[in-house]
Short mmCIF file of C-alpha atoms in Angstrom, two decimals:
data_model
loop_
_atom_site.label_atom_id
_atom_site.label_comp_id
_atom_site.label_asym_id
_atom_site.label_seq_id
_atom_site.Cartn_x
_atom_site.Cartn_y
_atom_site.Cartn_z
CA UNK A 1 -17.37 47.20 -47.08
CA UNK A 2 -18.75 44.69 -48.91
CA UNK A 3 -21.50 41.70 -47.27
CA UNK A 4 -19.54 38.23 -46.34
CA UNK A 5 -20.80 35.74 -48.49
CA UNK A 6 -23.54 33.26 -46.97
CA UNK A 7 -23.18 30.47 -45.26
CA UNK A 8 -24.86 28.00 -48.03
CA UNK A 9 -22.14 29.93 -50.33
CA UNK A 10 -19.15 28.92 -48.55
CA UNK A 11 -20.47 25.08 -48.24
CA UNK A 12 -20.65 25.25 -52.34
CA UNK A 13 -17.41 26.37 -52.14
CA UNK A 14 -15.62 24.14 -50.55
CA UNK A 15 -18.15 21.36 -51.59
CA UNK A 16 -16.65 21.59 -55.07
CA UNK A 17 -13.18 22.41 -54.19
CA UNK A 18 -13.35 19.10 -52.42
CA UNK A 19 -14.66 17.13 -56.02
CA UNK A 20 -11.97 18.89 -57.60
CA UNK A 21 -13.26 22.06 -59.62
CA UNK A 22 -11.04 24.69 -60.29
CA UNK A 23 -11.45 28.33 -58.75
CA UNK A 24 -12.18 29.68 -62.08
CA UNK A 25 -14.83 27.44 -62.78
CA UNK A 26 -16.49 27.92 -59.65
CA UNK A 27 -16.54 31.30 -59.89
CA UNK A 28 -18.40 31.57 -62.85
CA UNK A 29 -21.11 28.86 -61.29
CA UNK A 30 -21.76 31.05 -58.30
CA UNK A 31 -20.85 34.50 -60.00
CA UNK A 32 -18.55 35.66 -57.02
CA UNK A 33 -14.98 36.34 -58.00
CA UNK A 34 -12.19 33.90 -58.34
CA UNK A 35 -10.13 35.83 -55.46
CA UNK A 36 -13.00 35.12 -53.05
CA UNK A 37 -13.21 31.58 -53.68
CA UNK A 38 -9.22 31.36 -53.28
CA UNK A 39 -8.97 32.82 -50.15
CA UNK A 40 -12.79 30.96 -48.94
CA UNK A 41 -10.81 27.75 -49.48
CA UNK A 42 -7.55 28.67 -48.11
CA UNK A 43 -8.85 29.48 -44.60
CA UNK A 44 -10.88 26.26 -44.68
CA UNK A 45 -7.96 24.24 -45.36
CA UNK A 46 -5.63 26.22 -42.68
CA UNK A 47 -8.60 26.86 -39.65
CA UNK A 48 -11.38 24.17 -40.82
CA UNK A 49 -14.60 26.72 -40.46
CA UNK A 50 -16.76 28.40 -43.25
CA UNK A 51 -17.97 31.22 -40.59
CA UNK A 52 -16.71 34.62 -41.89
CA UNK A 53 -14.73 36.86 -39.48
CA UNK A 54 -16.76 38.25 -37.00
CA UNK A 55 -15.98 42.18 -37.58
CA UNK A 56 -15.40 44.12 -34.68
CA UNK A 57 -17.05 47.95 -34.70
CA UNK A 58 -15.88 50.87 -33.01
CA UNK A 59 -13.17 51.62 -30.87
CA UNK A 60 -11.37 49.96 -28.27
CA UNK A 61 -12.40 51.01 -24.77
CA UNK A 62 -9.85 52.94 -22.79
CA UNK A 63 -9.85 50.90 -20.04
CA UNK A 64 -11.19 47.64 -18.47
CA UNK A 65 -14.16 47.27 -16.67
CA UNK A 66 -12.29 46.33 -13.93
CA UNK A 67 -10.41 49.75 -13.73
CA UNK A 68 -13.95 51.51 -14.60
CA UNK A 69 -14.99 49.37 -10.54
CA UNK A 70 -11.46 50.69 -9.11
CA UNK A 71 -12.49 54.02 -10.12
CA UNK A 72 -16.04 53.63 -8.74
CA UNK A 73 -14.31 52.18 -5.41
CA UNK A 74 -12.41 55.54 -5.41
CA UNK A 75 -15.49 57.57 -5.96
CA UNK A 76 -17.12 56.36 -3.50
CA UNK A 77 -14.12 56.50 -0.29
CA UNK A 78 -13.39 59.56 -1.71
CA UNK A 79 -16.71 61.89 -2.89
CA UNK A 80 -14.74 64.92 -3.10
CA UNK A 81 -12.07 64.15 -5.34
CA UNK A 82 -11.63 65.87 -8.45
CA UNK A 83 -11.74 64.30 -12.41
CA UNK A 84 -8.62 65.49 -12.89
CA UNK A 85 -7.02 63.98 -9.80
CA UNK A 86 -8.73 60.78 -10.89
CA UNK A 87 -6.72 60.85 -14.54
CA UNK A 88 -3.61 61.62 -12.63
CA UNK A 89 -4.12 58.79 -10.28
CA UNK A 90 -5.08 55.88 -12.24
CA UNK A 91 -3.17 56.99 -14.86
CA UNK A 92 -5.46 56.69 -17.62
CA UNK A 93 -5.35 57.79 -21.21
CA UNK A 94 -8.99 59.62 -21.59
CA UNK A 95 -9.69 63.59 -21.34
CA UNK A 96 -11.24 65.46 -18.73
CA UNK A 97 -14.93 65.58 -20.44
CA UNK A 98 -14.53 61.73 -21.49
CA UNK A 99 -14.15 60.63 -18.06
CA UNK A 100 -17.04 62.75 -16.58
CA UNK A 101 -19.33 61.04 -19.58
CA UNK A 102 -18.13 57.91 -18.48
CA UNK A 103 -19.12 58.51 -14.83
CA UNK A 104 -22.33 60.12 -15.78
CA UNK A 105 -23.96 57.03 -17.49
CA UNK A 106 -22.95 55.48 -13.99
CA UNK A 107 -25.44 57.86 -12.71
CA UNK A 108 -22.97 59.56 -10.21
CA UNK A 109 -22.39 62.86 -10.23
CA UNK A 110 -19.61 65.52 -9.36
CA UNK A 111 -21.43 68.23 -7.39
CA UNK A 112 -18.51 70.77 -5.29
CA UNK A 113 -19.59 73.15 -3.15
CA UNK A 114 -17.25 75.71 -2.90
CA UNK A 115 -18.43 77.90 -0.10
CA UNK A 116 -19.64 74.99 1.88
CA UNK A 117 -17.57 73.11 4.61
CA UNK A 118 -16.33 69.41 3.45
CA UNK A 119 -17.18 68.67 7.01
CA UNK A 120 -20.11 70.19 9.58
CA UNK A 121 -17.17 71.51 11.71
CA UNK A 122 -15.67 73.53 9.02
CA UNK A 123 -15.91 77.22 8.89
CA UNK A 124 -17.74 78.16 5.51
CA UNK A 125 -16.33 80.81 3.27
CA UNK A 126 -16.27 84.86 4.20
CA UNK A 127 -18.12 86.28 1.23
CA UNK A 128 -21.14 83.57 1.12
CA UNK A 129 -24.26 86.01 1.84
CA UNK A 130 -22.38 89.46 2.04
CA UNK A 131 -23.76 91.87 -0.36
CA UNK A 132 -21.69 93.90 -1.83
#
């Protein structure tokens, strides 16, 4: 993709369009081509600005911050819940492995225990320390 043309390159543009050059003529002044000086002008006459589009890069989040703070919220009442049952509940479009990336850089972690009580009253699992 190519580099927008500078600032100080637009203002000659429409600097002369204003005096009444033609596009052609202009071109070959400031050796861009005669499409970029059409279409320079045209979006100065319809949205008065010379700034070039700002681009946007990369891909649109999944979902809002706001939903990232609702899952958080969850997270937090709820330690023990799985990443799975968080997709299901919230609904959200995003794998398995994106989610857990997305609650890593939070710094909160997903640690089960599977032998171990959720509570201390609990009895723990049959197997945990029977050789065998």
């Amino acid at each position: 993709m190519p580099m927008p043309l500078s600032r100080e390159m637009r203002e000659k543009i429409i600097f002369h369009k204003e005096n009444g050059e033609k596009e052609k003529e202009i071109s070959k002044w400031l050796h861009i081509s005669e499409s970029s000086v059409t279409k320079i002008w045209r979006i100065y006459k319809k949205q008065k600005t010379i700034a070039p589009k700002p681009h946007k890069k990369g891909r649109k989040p999944a979902f809002s911050a706001g939903k990232m703070e609702e899952i958080v919220a969850k997270i937090r009442e709820q330690p023990d819940i799985t990443l799975s049952e968080l997709i299901e509940q919230f609904g959200l479009p995003i794998s398995i492995s994106a989610l857990s990336r997305k609650i890593t850089k939070l710094n909160l972690t997903f640690k089960k225990r599977r032998c171990l009580p959720k509570n201390s009253g609990a009895k723990m699992c049959n197997n945990y320390g029977e050789s065998g």
